[in-house]
CSV table of C-alpha atoms and ligand atoms in Angstrom, one decimal:
chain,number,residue,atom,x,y,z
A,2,UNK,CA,0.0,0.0,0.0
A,3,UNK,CA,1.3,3.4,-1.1
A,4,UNK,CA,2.1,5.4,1.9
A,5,UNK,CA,1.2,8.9,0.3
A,6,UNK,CA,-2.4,7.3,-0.3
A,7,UNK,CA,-2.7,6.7,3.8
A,8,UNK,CA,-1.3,10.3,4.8
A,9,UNK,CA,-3.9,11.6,2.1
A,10,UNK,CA,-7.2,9.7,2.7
A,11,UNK,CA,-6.4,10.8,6.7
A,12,UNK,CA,-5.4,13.9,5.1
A,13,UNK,CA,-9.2,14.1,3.6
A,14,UNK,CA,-10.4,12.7,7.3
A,15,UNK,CA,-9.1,15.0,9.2
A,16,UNK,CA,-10.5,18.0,7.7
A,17,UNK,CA,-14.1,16.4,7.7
A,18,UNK,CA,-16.7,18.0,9.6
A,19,UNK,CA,-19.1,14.6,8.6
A,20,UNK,CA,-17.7,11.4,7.6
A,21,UNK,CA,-20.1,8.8,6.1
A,22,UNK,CA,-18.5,5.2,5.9
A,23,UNK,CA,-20.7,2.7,4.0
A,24,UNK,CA,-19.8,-0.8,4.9
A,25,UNK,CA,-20.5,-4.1,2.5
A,26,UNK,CA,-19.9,-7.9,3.8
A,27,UNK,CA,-16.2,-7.4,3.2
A,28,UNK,CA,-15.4,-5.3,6.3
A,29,UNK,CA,-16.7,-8.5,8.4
A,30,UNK,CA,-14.6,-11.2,6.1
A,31,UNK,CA,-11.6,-11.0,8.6
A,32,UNK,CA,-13.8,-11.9,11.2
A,33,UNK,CA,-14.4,-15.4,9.3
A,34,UNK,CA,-17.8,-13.8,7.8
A,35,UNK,CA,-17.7,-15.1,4.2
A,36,UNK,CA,-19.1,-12.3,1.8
A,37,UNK,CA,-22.1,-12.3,0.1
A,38,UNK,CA,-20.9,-12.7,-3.1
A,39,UNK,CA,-18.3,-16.0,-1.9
A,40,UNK,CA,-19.4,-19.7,-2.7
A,41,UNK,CA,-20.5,-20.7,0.2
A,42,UNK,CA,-18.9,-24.0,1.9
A,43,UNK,CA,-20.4,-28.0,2.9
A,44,UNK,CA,-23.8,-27.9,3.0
A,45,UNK,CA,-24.8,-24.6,1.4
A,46,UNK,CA,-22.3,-25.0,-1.5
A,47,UNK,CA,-25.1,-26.0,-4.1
A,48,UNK,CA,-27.2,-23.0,-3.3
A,49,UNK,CA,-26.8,-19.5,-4.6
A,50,UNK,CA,-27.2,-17.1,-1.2
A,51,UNK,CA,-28.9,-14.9,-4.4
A,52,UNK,CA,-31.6,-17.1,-5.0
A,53,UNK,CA,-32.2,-17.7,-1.0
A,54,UNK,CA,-32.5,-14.1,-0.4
A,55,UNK,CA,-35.6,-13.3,-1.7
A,56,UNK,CA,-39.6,-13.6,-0.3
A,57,UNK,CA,-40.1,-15.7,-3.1
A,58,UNK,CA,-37.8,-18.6,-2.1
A,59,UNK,CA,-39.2,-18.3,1.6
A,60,UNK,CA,-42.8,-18.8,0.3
A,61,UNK,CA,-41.6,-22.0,-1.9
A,62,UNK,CA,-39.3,-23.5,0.7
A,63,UNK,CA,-40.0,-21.3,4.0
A,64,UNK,CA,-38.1,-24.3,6.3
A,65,UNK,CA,-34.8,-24.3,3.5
A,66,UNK,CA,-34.6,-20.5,3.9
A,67,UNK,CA,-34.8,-20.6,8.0
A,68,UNK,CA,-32.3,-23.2,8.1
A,69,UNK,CA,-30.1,-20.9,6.4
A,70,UNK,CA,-30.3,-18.0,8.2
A,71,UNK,CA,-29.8,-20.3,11.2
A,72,UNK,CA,-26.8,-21.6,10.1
A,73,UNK,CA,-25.1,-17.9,9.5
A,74,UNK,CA,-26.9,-16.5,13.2
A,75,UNK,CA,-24.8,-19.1,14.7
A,76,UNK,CA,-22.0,-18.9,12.5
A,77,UNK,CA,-22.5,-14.5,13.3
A,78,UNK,CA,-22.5,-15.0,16.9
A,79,UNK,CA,-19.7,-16.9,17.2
A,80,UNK,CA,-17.3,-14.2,15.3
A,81,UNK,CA,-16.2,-11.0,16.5
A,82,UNK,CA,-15.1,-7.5,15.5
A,83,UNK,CA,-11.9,-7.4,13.6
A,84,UNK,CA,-9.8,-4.4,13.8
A,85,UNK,CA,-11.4,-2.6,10.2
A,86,UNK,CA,-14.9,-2.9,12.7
A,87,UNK,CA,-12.5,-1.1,15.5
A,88,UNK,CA,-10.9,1.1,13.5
A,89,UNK,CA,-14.0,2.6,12.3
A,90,UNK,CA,-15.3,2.7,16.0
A,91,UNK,CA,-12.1,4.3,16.7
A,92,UNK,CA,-13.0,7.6,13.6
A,93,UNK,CA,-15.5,8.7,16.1
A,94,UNK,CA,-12.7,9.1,18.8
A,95,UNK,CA,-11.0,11.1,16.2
A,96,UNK,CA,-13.1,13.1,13.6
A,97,UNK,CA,-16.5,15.8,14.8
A,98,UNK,CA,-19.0,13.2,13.5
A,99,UNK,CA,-19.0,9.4,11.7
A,100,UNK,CA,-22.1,7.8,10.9
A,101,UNK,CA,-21.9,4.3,9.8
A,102,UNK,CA,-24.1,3.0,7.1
A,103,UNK,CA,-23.8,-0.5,6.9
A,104,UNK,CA,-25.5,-3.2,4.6
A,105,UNK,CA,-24.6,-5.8,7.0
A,106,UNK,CA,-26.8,-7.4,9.1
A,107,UNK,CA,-24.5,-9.3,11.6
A,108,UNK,CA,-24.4,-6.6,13.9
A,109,UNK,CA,-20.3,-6.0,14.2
A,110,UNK,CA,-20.1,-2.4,14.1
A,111,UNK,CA,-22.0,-2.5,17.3
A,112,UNK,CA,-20.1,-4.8,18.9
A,113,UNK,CA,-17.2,-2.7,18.2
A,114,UNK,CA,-18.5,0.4,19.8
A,115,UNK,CA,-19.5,2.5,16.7
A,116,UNK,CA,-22.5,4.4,18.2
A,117,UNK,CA,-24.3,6.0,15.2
A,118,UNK,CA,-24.7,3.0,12.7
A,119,UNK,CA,-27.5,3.1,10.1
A,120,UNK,CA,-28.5,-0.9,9.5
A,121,UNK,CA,-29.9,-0.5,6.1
A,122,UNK,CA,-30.8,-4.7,5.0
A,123,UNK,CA,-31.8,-4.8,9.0
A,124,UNK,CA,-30.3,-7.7,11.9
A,125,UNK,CA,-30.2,-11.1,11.7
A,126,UNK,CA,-30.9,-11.4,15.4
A,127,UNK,CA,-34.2,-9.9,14.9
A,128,UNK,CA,-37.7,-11.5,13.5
A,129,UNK,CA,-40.6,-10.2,13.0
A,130,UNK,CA,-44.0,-11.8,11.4
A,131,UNK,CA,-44.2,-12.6,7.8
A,132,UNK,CA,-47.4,-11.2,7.3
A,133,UNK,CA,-46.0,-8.0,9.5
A,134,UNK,CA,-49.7,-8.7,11.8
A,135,UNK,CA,-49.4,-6.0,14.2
A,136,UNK,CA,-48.1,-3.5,12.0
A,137,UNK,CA,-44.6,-3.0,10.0
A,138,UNK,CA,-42.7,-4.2,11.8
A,139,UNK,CA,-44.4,-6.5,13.8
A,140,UNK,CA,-41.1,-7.7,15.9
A,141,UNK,CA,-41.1,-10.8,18.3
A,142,UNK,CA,-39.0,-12.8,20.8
A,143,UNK,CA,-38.1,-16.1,19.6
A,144,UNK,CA,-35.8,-18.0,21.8
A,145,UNK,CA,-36.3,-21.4,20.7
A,146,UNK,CA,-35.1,-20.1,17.0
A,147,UNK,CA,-32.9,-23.5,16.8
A,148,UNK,CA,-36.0,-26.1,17.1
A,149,UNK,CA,-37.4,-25.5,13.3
A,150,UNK,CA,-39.5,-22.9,11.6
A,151,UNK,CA,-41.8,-21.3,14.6
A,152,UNK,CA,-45.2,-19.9,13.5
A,153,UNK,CA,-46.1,-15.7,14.6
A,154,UNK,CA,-48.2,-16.3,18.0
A,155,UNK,CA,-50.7,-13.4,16.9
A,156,UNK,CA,-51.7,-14.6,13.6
A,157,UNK,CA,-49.6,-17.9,12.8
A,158,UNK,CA,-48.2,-16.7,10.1
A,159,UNK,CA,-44.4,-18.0,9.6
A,160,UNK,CA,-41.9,-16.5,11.3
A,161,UNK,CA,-38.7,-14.5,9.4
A,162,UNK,CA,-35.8,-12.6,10.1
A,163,UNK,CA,-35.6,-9.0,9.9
A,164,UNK,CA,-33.5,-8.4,7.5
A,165,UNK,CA,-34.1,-6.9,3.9
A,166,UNK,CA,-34.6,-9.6,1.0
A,167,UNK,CA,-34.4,-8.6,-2.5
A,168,UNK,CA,-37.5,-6.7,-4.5
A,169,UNK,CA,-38.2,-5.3,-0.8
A,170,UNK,CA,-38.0,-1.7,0.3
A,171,UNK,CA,-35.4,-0.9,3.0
A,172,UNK,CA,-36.6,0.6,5.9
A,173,UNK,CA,-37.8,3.7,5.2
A,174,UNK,CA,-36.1,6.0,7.7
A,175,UNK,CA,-33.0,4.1,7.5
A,176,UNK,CA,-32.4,4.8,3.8
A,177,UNK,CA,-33.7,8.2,4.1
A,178,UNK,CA,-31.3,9.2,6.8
A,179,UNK,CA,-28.7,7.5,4.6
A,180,UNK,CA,-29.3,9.5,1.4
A,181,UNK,CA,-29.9,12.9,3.2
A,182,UNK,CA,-26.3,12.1,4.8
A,183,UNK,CA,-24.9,11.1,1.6
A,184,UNK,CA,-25.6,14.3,0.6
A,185,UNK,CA,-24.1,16.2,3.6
A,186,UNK,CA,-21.0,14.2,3.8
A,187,UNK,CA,-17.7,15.6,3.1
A,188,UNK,CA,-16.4,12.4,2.8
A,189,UNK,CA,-17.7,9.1,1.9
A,190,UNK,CA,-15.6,6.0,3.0
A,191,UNK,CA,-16.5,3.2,1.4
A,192,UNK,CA,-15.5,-0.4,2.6
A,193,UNK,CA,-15.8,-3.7,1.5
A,194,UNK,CA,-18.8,-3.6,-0.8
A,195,UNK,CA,-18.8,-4.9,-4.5
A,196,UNK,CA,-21.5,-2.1,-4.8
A,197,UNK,CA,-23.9,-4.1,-6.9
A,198,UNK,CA,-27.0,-4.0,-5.3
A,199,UNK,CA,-29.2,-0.9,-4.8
A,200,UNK,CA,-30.2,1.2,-3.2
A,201,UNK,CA,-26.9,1.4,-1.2
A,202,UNK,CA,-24.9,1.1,-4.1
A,203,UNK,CA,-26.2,4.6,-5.3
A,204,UNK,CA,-24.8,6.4,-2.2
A,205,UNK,CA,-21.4,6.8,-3.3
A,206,UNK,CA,-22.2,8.4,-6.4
A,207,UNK,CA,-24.8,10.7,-4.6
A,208,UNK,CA,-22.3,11.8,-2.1
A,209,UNK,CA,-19.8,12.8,-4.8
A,210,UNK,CA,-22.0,14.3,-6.8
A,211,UNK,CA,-22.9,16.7,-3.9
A,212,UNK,CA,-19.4,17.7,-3.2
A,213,UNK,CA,-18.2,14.7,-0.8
A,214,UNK,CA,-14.8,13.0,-1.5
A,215,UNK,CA,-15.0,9.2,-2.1
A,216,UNK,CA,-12.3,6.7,-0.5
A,217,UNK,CA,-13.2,3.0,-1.8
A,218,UNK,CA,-11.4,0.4,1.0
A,219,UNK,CA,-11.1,-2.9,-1.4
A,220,UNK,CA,-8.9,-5.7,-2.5
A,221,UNK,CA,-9.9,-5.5,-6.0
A,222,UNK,CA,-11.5,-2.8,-8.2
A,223,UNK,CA,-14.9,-3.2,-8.7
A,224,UNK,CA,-17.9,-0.6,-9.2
A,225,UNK,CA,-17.2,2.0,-6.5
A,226,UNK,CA,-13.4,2.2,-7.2
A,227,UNK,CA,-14.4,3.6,-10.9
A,228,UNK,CA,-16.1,7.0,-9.3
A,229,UNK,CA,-13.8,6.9,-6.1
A,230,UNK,CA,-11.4,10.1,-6.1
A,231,UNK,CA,-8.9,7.7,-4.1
A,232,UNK,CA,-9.0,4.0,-4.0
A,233,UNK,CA,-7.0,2.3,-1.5
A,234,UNK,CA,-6.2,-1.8,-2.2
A,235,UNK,CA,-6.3,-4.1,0.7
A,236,UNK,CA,-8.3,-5.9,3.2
A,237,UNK,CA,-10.0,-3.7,5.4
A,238,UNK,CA,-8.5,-4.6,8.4
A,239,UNK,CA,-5.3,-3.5,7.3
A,240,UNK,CA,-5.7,-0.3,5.4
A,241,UNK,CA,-8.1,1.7,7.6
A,242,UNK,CA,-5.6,0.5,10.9
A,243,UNK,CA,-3.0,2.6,9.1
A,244,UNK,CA,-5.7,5.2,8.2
A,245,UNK,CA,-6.4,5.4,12.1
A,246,UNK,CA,-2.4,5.9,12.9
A,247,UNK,CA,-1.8,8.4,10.5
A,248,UNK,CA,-4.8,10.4,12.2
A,249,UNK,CA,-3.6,9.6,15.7
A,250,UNK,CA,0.0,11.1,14.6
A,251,UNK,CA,-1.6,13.8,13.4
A,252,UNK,CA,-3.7,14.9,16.1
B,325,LIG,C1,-13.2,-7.1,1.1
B,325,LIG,C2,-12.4,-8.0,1.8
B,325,LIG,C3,-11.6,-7.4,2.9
B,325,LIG,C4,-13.5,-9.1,0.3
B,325,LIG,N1,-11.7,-6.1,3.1
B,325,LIG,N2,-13.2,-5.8,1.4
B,325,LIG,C5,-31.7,0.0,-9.2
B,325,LIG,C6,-32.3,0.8,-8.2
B,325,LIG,C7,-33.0,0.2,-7.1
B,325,LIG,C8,-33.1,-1.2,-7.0
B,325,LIG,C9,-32.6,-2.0,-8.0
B,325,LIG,C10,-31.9,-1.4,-9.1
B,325,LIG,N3,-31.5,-2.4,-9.9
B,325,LIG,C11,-31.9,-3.5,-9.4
B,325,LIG,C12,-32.5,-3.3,-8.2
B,325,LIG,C13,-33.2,-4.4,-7.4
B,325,LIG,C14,-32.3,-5.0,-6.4
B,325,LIG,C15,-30.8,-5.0,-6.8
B,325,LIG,O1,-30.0,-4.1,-6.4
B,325,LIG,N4,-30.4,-6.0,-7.6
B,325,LIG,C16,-29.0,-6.1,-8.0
B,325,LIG,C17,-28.4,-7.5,-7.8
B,325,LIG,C18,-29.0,-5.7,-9.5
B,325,LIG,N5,-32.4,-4.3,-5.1
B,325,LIG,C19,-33.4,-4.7,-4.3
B,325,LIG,O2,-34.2,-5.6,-4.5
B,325,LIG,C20,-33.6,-3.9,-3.0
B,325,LIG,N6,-34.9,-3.5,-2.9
B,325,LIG,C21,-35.4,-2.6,-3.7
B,325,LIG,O3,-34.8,-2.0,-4.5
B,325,LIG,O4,-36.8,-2.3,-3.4
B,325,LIG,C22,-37.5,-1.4,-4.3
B,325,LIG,C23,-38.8,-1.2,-3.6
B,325,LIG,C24,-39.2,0.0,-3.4
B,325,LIG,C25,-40.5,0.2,-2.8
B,325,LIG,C26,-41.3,-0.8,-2.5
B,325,LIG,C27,-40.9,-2.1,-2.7
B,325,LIG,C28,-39.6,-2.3,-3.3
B,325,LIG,C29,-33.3,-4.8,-1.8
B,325,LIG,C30,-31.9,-5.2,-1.7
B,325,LIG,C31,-31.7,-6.1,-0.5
B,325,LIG,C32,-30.4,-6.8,-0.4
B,325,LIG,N7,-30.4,-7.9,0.5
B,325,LIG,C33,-29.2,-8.6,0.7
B,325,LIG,C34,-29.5,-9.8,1.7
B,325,LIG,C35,-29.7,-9.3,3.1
B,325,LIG,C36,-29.9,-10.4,4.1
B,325,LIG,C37,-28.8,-11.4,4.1
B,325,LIG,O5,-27.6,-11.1,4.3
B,325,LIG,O6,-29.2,-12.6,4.0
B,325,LIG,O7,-28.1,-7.8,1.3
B,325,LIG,S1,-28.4,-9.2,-0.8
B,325,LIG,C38,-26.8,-9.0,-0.3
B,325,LIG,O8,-26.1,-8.0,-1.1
B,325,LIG,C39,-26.8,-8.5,1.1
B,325,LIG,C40,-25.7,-7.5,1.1
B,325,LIG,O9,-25.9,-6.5,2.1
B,325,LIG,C41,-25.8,-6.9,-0.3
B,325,LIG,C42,-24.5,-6.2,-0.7
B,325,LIG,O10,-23.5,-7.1,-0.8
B,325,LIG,P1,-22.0,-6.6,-0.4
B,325,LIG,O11,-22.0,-6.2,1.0
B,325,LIG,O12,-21.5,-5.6,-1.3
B,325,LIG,O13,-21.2,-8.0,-0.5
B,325,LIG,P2,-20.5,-8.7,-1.7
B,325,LIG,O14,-20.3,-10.1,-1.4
B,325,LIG,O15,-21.2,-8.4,-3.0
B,325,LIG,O16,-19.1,-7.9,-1.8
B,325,LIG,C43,-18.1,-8.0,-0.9
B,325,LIG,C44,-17.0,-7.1,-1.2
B,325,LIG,O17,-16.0,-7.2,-0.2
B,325,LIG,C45,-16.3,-7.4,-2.5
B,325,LIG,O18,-16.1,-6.2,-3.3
B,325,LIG,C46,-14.9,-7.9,-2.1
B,325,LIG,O19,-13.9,-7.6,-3.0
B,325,LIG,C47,-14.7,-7.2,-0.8
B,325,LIG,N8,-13.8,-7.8,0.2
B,325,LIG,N9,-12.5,-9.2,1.3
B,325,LIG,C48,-12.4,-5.3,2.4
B,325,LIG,N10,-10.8,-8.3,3.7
């Protein structure tokens, strides 16, 4: 990694008033979270996480699509921050105002101590009704969630979790918030997102397009590095840590 781009993107940092970092699956992968767009492993190898993330699968095969999201909740809780989820925690110790915007739904940055984070595809340790019953959402408490598909205990409707499928909206104020920030930021750090999927992929080019300064965190180039004003190659973990230095030695 090139040295100069470090000292610049905590050049850019520094001089922020409002930092928006939008997070994809690859800011959890040092934690052992495979991404999204990875071939999964054993059992789950011959499905495509694509085709199980939608309400159509879960109305053709409800109990295939539970057992999947049980798999990754237990594979989720049993991971932890790595040090990309800490040094983003640590921003707010060093810049006026950070607000994460994450796609993920494993709940990391939280764990980490970030304190303003913006779930946009929701939490895998939340469910809610199917049919939303009591309203949208209509959350519940399942704590048997390992003994098979439970039914809602207002309506008996199947039970889901609350997280954001494809074709679905995103939660209203949590994309709101998002794009209204977007187009605030001075600068957008984006991390470990193939920025394919939308709405959240749109937020990069929003923000730069009213004024922000785009830093793409990434082993490879993908979609966001090709409007990014600085792109900076590596795993997560290991680029924003220097990011976090070269602010500390600057302070
Ligand atoms: C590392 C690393 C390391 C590896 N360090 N990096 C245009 C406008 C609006 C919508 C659409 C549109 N075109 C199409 C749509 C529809 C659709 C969509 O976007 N489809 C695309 C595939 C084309 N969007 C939707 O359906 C959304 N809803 C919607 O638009 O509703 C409209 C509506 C309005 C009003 C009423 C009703 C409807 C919903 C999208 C929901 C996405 N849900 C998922 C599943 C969540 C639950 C779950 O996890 O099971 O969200 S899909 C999946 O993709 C998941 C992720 O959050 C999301 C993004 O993936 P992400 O995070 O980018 O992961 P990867 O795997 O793709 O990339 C990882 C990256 O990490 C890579 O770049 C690696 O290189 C990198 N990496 N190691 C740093 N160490």
């Amino acid at each position: 990694m090139n040295p100069e781009d470090i000292l610049g993107a905590a050049r850019r940092l520094k001089s922020a008033k409002l930092l928006v970092v939008l997070t994809g699956a690859g800011v959890s992968k040092e934690s052992g979270v495979p991404t999204f767009r990875d071939a999964l492993d054993g059992l789950w190898a011959k499905y495509d996480a694509q085709q199980l993330a939608t309400p159509a699968a879960f109305r053709a095969n409800p109990k295939l699509v539970w057992d999947w999201y049980v798999y990754r909740r237990q594979m989720i809780e049993a991971v932890k921050p790595n040090p990309g989820h800490f040094a983003i925690s640590e921003l707010e110790r060093l810049l006026p105002q950070v607000v994460v915007v994450t796609q993920n739904i494993d709940g990391l940055h939280k764990q980490a101590g970030s304190s303003d984070i913006i779930e946009l595809h929701g939490n895998i340790r939340r469910y809610r009704c199917s049919a939303n019953c009591r309203g949208n959402p209509t959350l519940l408490e399942i704590s048997a969630w390992e003994n098979g598909l439970p039914a809602c205990p207002h309506c008996g409707h199947w039970v889901r979790p609350d997280v954001v499928w494809f074709t679905e909206a995103l939660p209203d104020e949590a994309i709101h918030r998002a794009q209204e920030l977007s187009r605030q930021a001075d600068v957008m750090l984006v991390v470990g997102t193939s920025g394919v999927v939308y709405p959240a992929a749109a937020l990069p080019g929003m923000a730069k397009e009213h004024g922000a300064y785009v830093i793409d965190v990434n082993p490879v180039r993908d979609e966001i590095s090709t409007i990014a004003n600085l792109f900076l190659a590596g795993p997560s973990g290991e680029v924003l840590s220097q990011i976090v230095q070269a602010l500390r030695a600057m302070a």
